[in-house]
């Protein structure tokens, strides 16, 4: 019985020969349109994600600049306070009748260095670092360029603060020699 059943099924499957691969041209067009729509939707999602990433990076650069300039402000106010103490010491030595001309010169150069650093920091606060790109392929390059520009500008401001700190140390050393 089994053999007969298997033979009948094989004969039926051979008798009924379905035709595969015949597609209605209208359904083919609709399939192609749907495929194109899906591709466009994916591209739109990618573009939106890239825009979000660019905005996030812009905000991060802005926050880094803000936090760094605030920290530099704190350092400069500390250096300025120390310079005022050094100036008071200089006045005490001057009241005792000691020659403080070298110390006065060192204090003046320190003050100009502090003023230069404050000016550079104030200019740095106003700078805006935005990602510039022409197409999505250049987005990463634009982000890296903005980041390196920010780093370079902050480095120059920090160097000016370090110079002011060095001038303060020199002024203190001049007072110690008195």
Short mmCIF file of N, CA and C in Angstrom, two decimals:
data_model
loop_
_atom_site.label_atom_id
_atom_site.label_comp_id
_atom_site.label_asym_id
_atom_site.label_seq_id
_atom_site.Cartn_x
_atom_site.Cartn_y
_atom_site.Cartn_z
N UNK A 1 0.82 -1.17 0.00
CA UNK A 1 0.00 0.00 0.00
C UNK A 1 0.87 1.25 0.00
N UNK A 2 1.90 1.16 0.71
CA UNK A 2 2.78 2.32 0.76
C UNK A 2 3.38 2.60 -0.61
N UNK A 3 3.79 1.56 -1.27
CA UNK A 3 4.42 1.75 -2.56
C UNK A 3 3.43 2.38 -3.53
N UNK A 4 2.22 1.98 -3.49
CA UNK A 4 1.21 2.53 -4.38
C UNK A 4 0.98 4.00 -4.04
N UNK A 5 0.90 4.28 -2.79
CA UNK A 5 0.69 5.67 -2.36
C UNK A 5 1.85 6.57 -2.81
N UNK A 6 3.06 6.12 -2.67
CA UNK A 6 4.23 6.89 -3.08
C UNK A 6 4.22 7.08 -4.59
N UNK A 7 3.89 6.05 -5.33
CA UNK A 7 3.85 6.14 -6.79
C UNK A 7 2.79 7.13 -7.22
N UNK A 8 1.64 7.12 -6.60
CA UNK A 8 0.55 8.04 -6.94
C UNK A 8 0.98 9.48 -6.66
N UNK A 9 1.62 9.71 -5.58
CA UNK A 9 2.06 11.07 -5.24
C UNK A 9 3.09 11.55 -6.25
N UNK A 10 3.98 10.69 -6.65
CA UNK A 10 5.00 11.07 -7.63
C UNK A 10 4.33 11.37 -8.97
N UNK A 11 3.38 10.58 -9.38
CA UNK A 11 2.68 10.82 -10.64
C UNK A 11 1.89 12.12 -10.59
N UNK A 12 1.26 12.38 -9.50
CA UNK A 12 0.50 13.63 -9.37
C UNK A 12 1.43 14.82 -9.43
N UNK A 13 2.57 14.71 -8.76
CA UNK A 13 3.50 15.84 -8.77
C UNK A 13 4.08 16.06 -10.16
N UNK A 14 4.25 14.98 -10.93
CA UNK A 14 4.73 15.14 -12.30
C UNK A 14 3.64 15.66 -13.21
N UNK A 15 2.42 15.29 -12.94
CA UNK A 15 1.31 15.73 -13.78
C UNK A 15 1.02 17.21 -13.57
N UNK A 16 1.12 17.65 -12.35
CA UNK A 16 0.88 19.06 -12.06
C UNK A 16 2.24 19.74 -12.08
N UNK A 17 2.50 20.49 -13.10
CA UNK A 17 3.79 21.15 -13.25
C UNK A 17 3.57 22.65 -13.06
N UNK A 18 3.81 23.16 -11.88
CA UNK A 18 3.59 24.59 -11.69
C UNK A 18 4.63 25.39 -12.45
N UNK A 19 4.23 26.55 -12.89
CA UNK A 19 5.12 27.43 -13.63
C UNK A 19 5.66 28.46 -12.66
N UNK A 20 6.97 28.47 -12.51
CA UNK A 20 7.62 29.42 -11.62
C UNK A 20 8.30 30.48 -12.47
N UNK A 21 8.44 31.67 -11.91
CA UNK A 21 9.22 32.72 -12.57
C UNK A 21 8.39 33.64 -13.44
N UNK A 22 7.14 33.34 -13.66
CA UNK A 22 6.33 34.26 -14.44
C UNK A 22 5.80 35.31 -13.48
N UNK A 23 6.18 36.56 -13.73
CA UNK A 23 5.78 37.65 -12.86
C UNK A 23 5.02 38.65 -13.69
N UNK A 24 3.97 39.14 -13.12
CA UNK A 24 3.18 40.17 -13.78
C UNK A 24 4.02 41.44 -13.86
N UNK A 25 4.16 42.09 -15.02
CA UNK A 25 4.98 43.29 -15.13
C UNK A 25 4.53 44.41 -14.20
N UNK A 26 3.24 44.50 -13.93
CA UNK A 26 2.74 45.54 -13.02
C UNK A 26 3.22 45.27 -11.60
N UNK A 27 3.19 44.03 -11.20
CA UNK A 27 3.66 43.71 -9.85
C UNK A 27 5.17 43.90 -9.75
N UNK A 28 5.89 43.66 -10.85
CA UNK A 28 7.33 43.89 -10.87
C UNK A 28 7.64 45.37 -10.67
N UNK A 29 6.88 46.22 -11.34
CA UNK A 29 7.07 47.67 -11.16
C UNK A 29 6.77 48.10 -9.73
N UNK A 30 5.71 47.55 -9.17
CA UNK A 30 5.37 47.92 -7.79
C UNK A 30 6.44 47.42 -6.82
N UNK A 31 7.01 46.23 -7.08
CA UNK A 31 8.09 45.73 -6.24
C UNK A 31 9.32 46.62 -6.32
N UNK A 32 9.65 47.06 -7.52
CA UNK A 32 10.80 47.94 -7.70
C UNK A 32 10.57 49.29 -7.01
N UNK A 33 9.35 49.80 -7.09
CA UNK A 33 9.03 51.06 -6.41
C UNK A 33 9.15 50.91 -4.90
N UNK A 34 8.65 49.81 -4.37
CA UNK A 34 8.75 49.57 -2.93
C UNK A 34 10.21 49.45 -2.50
N UNK A 35 10.99 48.76 -3.33
CA UNK A 35 12.41 48.61 -3.01
C UNK A 35 13.09 49.98 -3.01
N UNK A 36 12.78 50.81 -3.99
CA UNK A 36 13.37 52.14 -4.07
C UNK A 36 12.94 52.99 -2.88
N UNK A 37 11.68 52.88 -2.47
CA UNK A 37 11.20 53.61 -1.30
C UNK A 37 11.95 53.19 -0.04
N UNK A 38 12.17 51.89 0.12
CA UNK A 38 12.91 51.41 1.28
C UNK A 38 14.35 51.92 1.28
N UNK A 39 14.96 51.95 0.11
CA UNK A 39 16.33 52.48 0.00
C UNK A 39 16.35 53.95 0.38
N UNK A 40 15.37 54.71 -0.11
CA UNK A 40 15.31 56.14 0.21
C UNK A 40 15.06 56.36 1.70
N UNK A 41 14.20 55.53 2.31
CA UNK A 41 13.94 55.65 3.74
C UNK A 41 15.20 55.36 4.55
N UNK A 42 15.94 54.34 4.15
CA UNK A 42 17.19 54.03 4.84
C UNK A 42 18.18 55.18 4.71
N UNK A 43 18.26 55.75 3.52
CA UNK A 43 19.18 56.87 3.30
C UNK A 43 18.76 58.08 4.12
N UNK A 44 17.45 58.31 4.21
CA UNK A 44 16.95 59.43 5.00
C UNK A 44 17.26 59.23 6.48
N UNK A 45 17.11 58.01 6.95
CA UNK A 45 17.43 57.71 8.35
C UNK A 45 18.91 57.92 8.59
N UNK A 46 19.76 57.48 7.66
CA UNK A 46 21.19 57.69 7.80
C UNK A 46 21.52 59.18 7.84
N UNK A 47 20.87 59.95 6.96
CA UNK A 47 21.12 61.39 6.94
C UNK A 47 20.70 62.03 8.26
N UNK A 48 19.55 61.63 8.77
CA UNK A 48 19.08 62.18 10.05
C UNK A 48 20.04 61.80 11.17
N UNK A 49 20.53 60.58 11.16
CA UNK A 49 21.48 60.16 12.19
C UNK A 49 22.77 60.95 12.09
N UNK A 50 23.23 61.20 10.87
CA UNK A 50 24.45 61.98 10.69
C UNK A 50 24.25 63.41 11.15
N UNK A 51 23.09 63.97 10.89
CA UNK A 51 22.80 65.33 11.35
C UNK A 51 22.78 65.36 12.88
N UNK A 52 22.17 64.36 13.51
CA UNK A 52 22.15 64.30 14.97
C UNK A 52 23.56 64.18 15.53
N UNK A 53 24.38 63.36 14.89
CA UNK A 53 25.76 63.20 15.35
C UNK A 53 26.52 64.50 15.20
N UNK A 54 26.32 65.20 14.08
CA UNK A 54 27.00 66.47 13.87
C UNK A 54 26.58 67.49 14.92
N UNK A 55 25.30 67.54 15.24
CA UNK A 55 24.82 68.46 16.28
C UNK A 55 25.42 68.10 17.64
N UNK A 56 25.49 66.81 17.92
CA UNK A 56 26.05 66.36 19.19
C UNK A 56 27.52 66.75 19.30
N UNK A 57 28.27 66.56 18.22
CA UNK A 57 29.69 66.92 18.23
C UNK A 57 29.85 68.43 18.38
N UNK A 58 28.99 69.21 17.70
CA UNK A 58 29.04 70.67 17.85
C UNK A 58 28.80 71.08 19.30
N UNK A 59 27.82 70.46 19.93
CA UNK A 59 27.54 70.77 21.34
C UNK A 59 28.71 70.38 22.24
N UNK A 60 29.32 69.24 21.95
CA UNK A 60 30.47 68.80 22.75
C UNK A 60 31.63 69.77 22.60
N UNK A 61 31.89 70.22 21.39
CA UNK A 61 32.98 71.18 21.17
C UNK A 61 32.70 72.48 21.91
N UNK A 62 31.44 72.90 21.88
CA UNK A 62 31.05 74.12 22.59
C UNK A 62 31.25 73.96 24.10
N UNK A 63 30.86 72.81 24.64
CA UNK A 63 31.02 72.57 26.07
C UNK A 63 32.50 72.47 26.46
N UNK A 64 33.29 71.83 25.63
CA UNK A 64 34.72 71.73 25.92
C UNK A 64 35.34 73.11 25.95
N UNK A 65 34.99 73.94 24.98
CA UNK A 65 35.53 75.30 24.93
C UNK A 65 35.09 76.09 26.16
N UNK A 66 33.84 75.96 26.52
CA UNK A 66 33.32 76.70 27.68
C UNK A 66 34.00 76.25 28.97
N UNK A 67 34.10 74.95 29.19
CA UNK A 67 34.71 74.45 30.42
C UNK A 67 36.19 74.81 30.48
N UNK A 68 36.87 74.72 29.36
CA UNK A 68 38.30 75.03 29.35
C UNK A 68 38.54 76.51 29.63
N UNK A 69 37.75 77.38 29.02
CA UNK A 69 37.95 78.81 29.25
C UNK A 69 37.59 79.19 30.68
N UNK A 70 36.59 78.52 31.25
CA UNK A 70 36.27 78.79 32.66
C UNK A 70 37.41 78.35 33.57
N UNK A 71 38.01 77.21 33.28
CA UNK A 71 39.14 76.74 34.08
C UNK A 71 40.32 77.70 33.93
N UNK A 72 40.55 78.18 32.74
CA UNK A 72 41.64 79.13 32.52
C UNK A 72 41.36 80.43 33.28
N UNK A 73 40.10 80.85 33.31
CA UNK A 73 39.74 82.04 34.09
C UNK A 73 40.08 81.85 35.57
N UNK A 74 39.76 80.66 36.09
CA UNK A 74 40.08 80.40 37.50
C UNK A 74 41.58 80.46 37.74
N UNK A 75 42.36 79.90 36.83
CA UNK A 75 43.82 79.94 36.97
C UNK A 75 44.33 81.37 36.93
N UNK A 76 43.78 82.15 36.02
CA UNK A 76 44.25 83.53 35.88
C UNK A 76 43.88 84.37 37.11
N UNK A 77 42.71 84.14 37.69
CA UNK A 77 42.36 84.89 38.90
C UNK A 77 43.27 84.49 40.06
N UNK A 78 43.63 83.21 40.12
CA UNK A 78 44.56 82.76 41.15
C UNK A 78 45.94 83.41 40.96
N UNK A 79 46.40 83.45 39.73
CA UNK A 79 47.70 84.07 39.45
C UNK A 79 47.65 85.56 39.77
N UNK A 80 46.53 86.20 39.43
CA UNK A 80 46.38 87.63 39.71
C UNK A 80 46.39 87.89 41.21
N UNK A 81 45.73 87.03 41.98
CA UNK A 81 45.72 87.20 43.43
C UNK A 81 47.12 87.03 44.01
N UNK A 82 47.86 86.07 43.50
CA UNK A 82 49.24 85.89 43.97
C UNK A 82 50.11 87.08 43.58
N UNK A 83 49.88 87.63 42.40
CA UNK A 83 50.65 88.79 41.97
C UNK A 83 50.36 89.99 42.87
N UNK A 84 49.12 90.13 43.31
CA UNK A 84 48.78 91.22 44.23
C UNK A 84 49.51 91.04 45.57
N UNK A 85 49.61 89.79 46.03
CA UNK A 85 50.37 89.55 47.26
C UNK A 85 51.84 89.89 47.07
N UNK A 86 52.37 89.54 45.90
CA UNK A 86 53.77 89.85 45.60
C UNK A 86 53.96 91.36 45.58
N UNK A 87 52.99 92.08 45.03
CA UNK A 87 53.09 93.54 45.00
C UNK A 87 53.06 94.12 46.42
N UNK A 88 52.26 93.51 47.30
CA UNK A 88 52.24 93.96 48.71
C UNK A 88 53.60 93.71 49.36
N UNK A 89 54.20 92.56 49.09
CA UNK A 89 55.53 92.27 49.64
C UNK A 89 56.54 93.29 49.13
N UNK A 90 56.40 93.61 47.85
CA UNK A 90 57.32 94.59 47.25
C UNK A 90 57.18 95.93 47.96
N UNK A 91 55.94 96.32 48.26
CA UNK A 91 55.72 97.59 48.96
C UNK A 91 56.33 97.56 50.37
N UNK A 92 56.24 96.40 51.03
CA UNK A 92 56.84 96.28 52.36
C UNK A 92 58.35 96.42 52.28
N UNK A 93 58.96 95.77 51.28
CA UNK A 93 60.41 95.90 51.11
C UNK A 93 60.80 97.33 50.75
N UNK A 94 59.96 97.98 49.97
CA UNK A 94 60.25 99.36 49.56
C UNK A 94 60.17 100.27 50.78
N UNK A 95 59.20 100.00 51.68
CA UNK A 95 59.06 100.80 52.90
C UNK A 95 60.28 100.62 53.81
N UNK A 96 60.91 99.46 53.73
CA UNK A 96 62.11 99.22 54.53
C UNK A 96 63.33 99.88 53.91
N UNK A 97 63.16 100.43 52.70
CA UNK A 97 64.27 101.15 52.07
C UNK A 97 65.11 100.30 51.15
N UNK A 98 64.62 99.16 50.73
CA UNK A 98 65.39 98.30 49.83
C UNK A 98 65.10 98.69 48.38
N UNK A 99 66.06 98.38 47.51
CA UNK A 99 65.91 98.67 46.08
C UNK A 99 65.05 97.57 45.45
N UNK A 100 63.87 97.95 44.97
CA UNK A 100 62.93 96.98 44.42
C UNK A 100 62.67 97.20 42.92
N UNK A 101 63.59 97.84 42.24
CA UNK A 101 63.40 98.15 40.82
C UNK A 101 63.29 96.87 39.98
N UNK A 102 64.14 95.89 40.26
CA UNK A 102 64.07 94.63 39.50
C UNK A 102 62.75 93.90 39.77
N UNK A 103 62.31 93.93 41.01
CA UNK A 103 61.05 93.28 41.35
C UNK A 103 59.88 93.99 40.69
N UNK A 104 59.94 95.34 40.63
CA UNK A 104 58.87 96.09 39.97
C UNK A 104 58.80 95.74 38.49
N UNK A 105 59.96 95.62 37.85
CA UNK A 105 59.97 95.23 36.44
C UNK A 105 59.38 93.83 36.25
N UNK A 106 59.75 92.92 37.13
CA UNK A 106 59.23 91.55 37.04
C UNK A 106 57.72 91.53 37.26
N UNK A 107 57.25 92.34 38.21
CA UNK A 107 55.81 92.41 38.47
C UNK A 107 55.08 92.99 37.27
N UNK A 108 55.65 94.03 36.66
CA UNK A 108 55.01 94.64 35.49
C UNK A 108 54.96 93.66 34.31
N UNK A 109 56.05 92.92 34.08
CA UNK A 109 56.02 91.95 32.99
C UNK A 109 55.04 90.82 33.27
N UNK A 110 54.92 90.45 34.53
CA UNK A 110 53.94 89.42 34.91
C UNK A 110 52.52 89.93 34.67
N UNK A 111 52.28 91.19 35.02
CA UNK A 111 50.95 91.77 34.82
C UNK A 111 50.60 91.83 33.33
N UNK A 112 51.56 92.20 32.48
CA UNK A 112 51.29 92.23 31.04
C UNK A 112 51.04 90.82 30.51
N UNK A 113 51.76 89.84 31.04
CA UNK A 113 51.54 88.45 30.62
C UNK A 113 50.14 87.98 31.03
N UNK A 114 49.72 88.36 32.23
CA UNK A 114 48.37 88.01 32.69
C UNK A 114 47.32 88.68 31.82
N UNK A 115 47.54 89.96 31.50
CA UNK A 115 46.59 90.68 30.65
C UNK A 115 46.49 90.05 29.26
N UNK A 116 47.64 89.65 28.71
CA UNK A 116 47.63 88.98 27.41
C UNK A 116 46.87 87.66 27.47
N UNK A 117 47.08 86.91 28.53
CA UNK A 117 46.39 85.62 28.68
C UNK A 117 44.89 85.84 28.85
N UNK A 118 44.50 86.86 29.62
CA UNK A 118 43.07 87.15 29.79
C UNK A 118 42.44 87.55 28.46
N UNK A 119 43.16 88.38 27.70
CA UNK A 119 42.64 88.80 26.40
C UNK A 119 42.48 87.60 25.47
N UNK A 120 43.48 86.73 25.44
CA UNK A 120 43.40 85.53 24.60
C UNK A 120 42.26 84.62 25.05
N UNK A 121 42.05 84.51 26.35
CA UNK A 121 40.97 83.67 26.87
C UNK A 121 39.61 84.27 26.52
N UNK A 122 39.49 85.59 26.62
CA UNK A 122 38.23 86.24 26.25
C UNK A 122 37.92 86.04 24.77
N UNK A 123 38.95 86.11 23.94
CA UNK A 123 38.75 85.85 22.51
C UNK A 123 38.35 84.40 22.28
N UNK A 124 38.94 83.51 23.06
CA UNK A 124 38.64 82.08 22.91
C UNK A 124 37.19 81.80 23.29
N UNK A 125 36.67 82.52 24.28
CA UNK A 125 35.28 82.31 24.70
C UNK A 125 34.31 82.63 23.57
N UNK A 126 34.64 83.61 22.74
CA UNK A 126 33.72 84.03 21.68
C UNK A 126 33.79 83.14 20.44
N UNK A 127 34.81 82.31 20.34
CA UNK A 127 34.96 81.47 19.15
C UNK A 127 33.93 80.35 19.16
N UNK A 128 33.44 80.06 17.96
CA UNK A 128 32.47 78.98 17.79
C UNK A 128 33.07 77.97 16.82
N UNK A 129 33.05 76.73 17.22
CA UNK A 129 33.61 75.66 16.40
C UNK A 129 32.47 74.84 15.84
N UNK A 130 32.21 75.01 14.56
CA UNK A 130 31.15 74.27 13.89
C UNK A 130 31.76 73.34 12.85
N UNK A 131 31.10 72.23 12.68
CA UNK A 131 31.56 71.26 11.69
C UNK A 131 31.16 71.77 10.31
N UNK A 132 32.15 71.90 9.45
CA UNK A 132 31.89 72.34 8.09
C UNK A 132 32.09 71.16 7.15
N UNK A 133 31.05 70.87 6.36
CA UNK A 133 31.15 69.77 5.41
C UNK A 133 30.24 70.05 4.22
N UNK A 134 30.61 69.50 3.08
CA UNK A 134 29.82 69.69 1.87
C UNK A 134 28.90 68.51 1.61
N UNK A 135 29.35 67.32 1.92
CA UNK A 135 28.52 66.14 1.80
C UNK A 135 28.80 65.20 2.97
N UNK A 136 28.02 64.13 3.03
CA UNK A 136 28.13 63.23 4.19
C UNK A 136 29.49 62.55 4.28
N UNK A 137 30.15 62.39 3.16
CA UNK A 137 31.45 61.72 3.18
C UNK A 137 32.50 62.58 3.88
N UNK A 138 32.33 63.89 3.83
CA UNK A 138 33.30 64.80 4.44
C UNK A 138 32.91 65.20 5.87
N UNK A 139 31.86 64.60 6.39
CA UNK A 139 31.41 64.95 7.74
C UNK A 139 32.46 64.61 8.79
N UNK A 140 33.05 63.45 8.68
CA UNK A 140 34.06 63.03 9.65
C UNK A 140 35.29 63.93 9.56
N UNK A 141 35.68 64.28 8.34
CA UNK A 141 36.83 65.15 8.14
C UNK A 141 36.55 66.53 8.75
N UNK A 142 35.34 67.04 8.54
CA UNK A 142 34.97 68.34 9.11
C UNK A 142 34.96 68.32 10.62
N UNK A 143 34.49 67.22 11.20
CA UNK A 143 34.48 67.10 12.66
C UNK A 143 35.90 67.06 13.21
N UNK A 144 36.77 66.30 12.56
CA UNK A 144 38.16 66.23 13.01
C UNK A 144 38.86 67.57 12.87
N UNK A 145 38.56 68.30 11.81
CA UNK A 145 39.17 69.61 11.62
C UNK A 145 38.73 70.58 12.71
N UNK A 146 37.44 70.59 13.03
CA UNK A 146 36.94 71.47 14.09
C UNK A 146 37.58 71.10 15.43
N UNK A 147 37.71 69.82 15.68
CA UNK A 147 38.30 69.36 16.95
C UNK A 147 39.77 69.76 17.04
N UNK A 148 40.51 69.59 15.97
CA UNK A 148 41.93 69.95 16.01
C UNK A 148 42.11 71.46 16.12
N UNK A 149 41.22 72.23 15.49
CA UNK A 149 41.29 73.69 15.63
C UNK A 149 41.04 74.10 17.07
N UNK A 150 40.05 73.49 17.71
CA UNK A 150 39.76 73.79 19.11
C UNK A 150 40.96 73.46 19.99
N UNK A 151 41.53 72.28 19.78
CA UNK A 151 42.69 71.88 20.58
C UNK A 151 43.85 72.85 20.40
N UNK A 152 44.10 73.25 19.16
CA UNK A 152 45.23 74.15 18.89
C UNK A 152 45.00 75.52 19.54
N UNK A 153 43.77 76.03 19.45
CA UNK A 153 43.48 77.34 20.04
C UNK A 153 43.58 77.29 21.56
N UNK A 154 43.06 76.22 22.16
CA UNK A 154 43.16 76.09 23.61
C UNK A 154 44.61 75.93 24.05
N UNK A 155 45.38 75.26 23.24
CA UNK A 155 46.80 75.08 23.58
C UNK A 155 47.52 76.42 23.60
N UNK A 156 47.23 77.31 22.64
CA UNK A 156 47.90 78.62 22.63
C UNK A 156 47.49 79.44 23.85
N UNK A 157 46.23 79.36 24.25
CA UNK A 157 45.79 80.09 25.44
C UNK A 157 46.47 79.52 26.69
N UNK A 158 46.56 78.21 26.77
CA UNK A 158 47.23 77.59 27.93
C UNK A 158 48.70 77.97 27.99
N UNK A 159 49.33 78.06 26.83
CA UNK A 159 50.74 78.46 26.81
C UNK A 159 50.90 79.88 27.34
N UNK A 160 49.94 80.75 27.04
CA UNK A 160 50.01 82.12 27.56
C UNK A 160 49.81 82.13 29.07
N UNK A 161 48.96 81.26 29.56
CA UNK A 161 48.76 81.15 31.01
C UNK A 161 50.03 80.62 31.67
N UNK A 162 50.67 79.66 31.05
CA UNK A 162 51.93 79.13 31.59
C UNK A 162 53.01 80.20 31.60
N UNK A 163 53.03 81.03 30.57
CA UNK A 163 53.99 82.13 30.53
C UNK A 163 53.73 83.10 31.67
N UNK A 164 52.46 83.41 31.93
CA UNK A 164 52.12 84.30 33.04
C UNK A 164 52.55 83.68 34.37
N UNK A 165 52.35 82.39 34.52
CA UNK A 165 52.76 81.70 35.74
C UNK A 165 54.29 81.76 35.90
N UNK A 166 55.01 81.57 34.81
CA UNK A 166 56.47 81.65 34.87
C UNK A 166 56.93 83.05 35.25
N UNK A 167 56.26 84.06 34.72
CA UNK A 167 56.61 85.44 35.06
C UNK A 167 56.33 85.71 36.54
N UNK A 168 55.28 85.11 37.08
CA UNK A 168 54.99 85.26 38.50
C UNK A 168 56.09 84.63 39.33
N UNK A 169 56.53 83.46 38.94
CA UNK A 169 57.62 82.78 39.66
C UNK A 169 58.88 83.64 39.62
N UNK A 170 59.15 84.24 38.47
CA UNK A 170 60.33 85.11 38.35
C UNK A 170 60.21 86.31 39.28
N UNK A 171 59.01 86.89 39.37
CA UNK A 171 58.81 88.03 40.26
C UNK A 171 59.02 87.63 41.72
N UNK A 172 58.55 86.46 42.09
CA UNK A 172 58.74 85.98 43.46
C UNK A 172 60.22 85.76 43.74
N UNK A 173 60.93 85.20 42.77
CA UNK A 173 62.37 84.97 42.94
C UNK A 173 63.12 86.29 43.09
N UNK A 174 62.70 87.31 42.37
CA UNK A 174 63.35 88.63 42.47
C UNK A 174 63.15 89.20 43.87
N UNK A 175 61.95 88.99 44.42
CA UNK A 175 61.69 89.49 45.77
C UNK A 175 62.48 88.71 46.81
N UNK A 176 62.69 87.44 46.58
CA UNK A 176 63.44 86.63 47.54
C UNK A 176 64.90 87.06 47.61
N UNK A 177 65.41 87.61 46.52
CA UNK A 177 66.81 88.04 46.53
C UNK A 177 67.01 89.31 47.33
N UNK A 178 65.93 90.01 47.64
CA UNK A 178 66.06 91.27 48.39
C UNK A 178 66.32 91.05 49.86
#
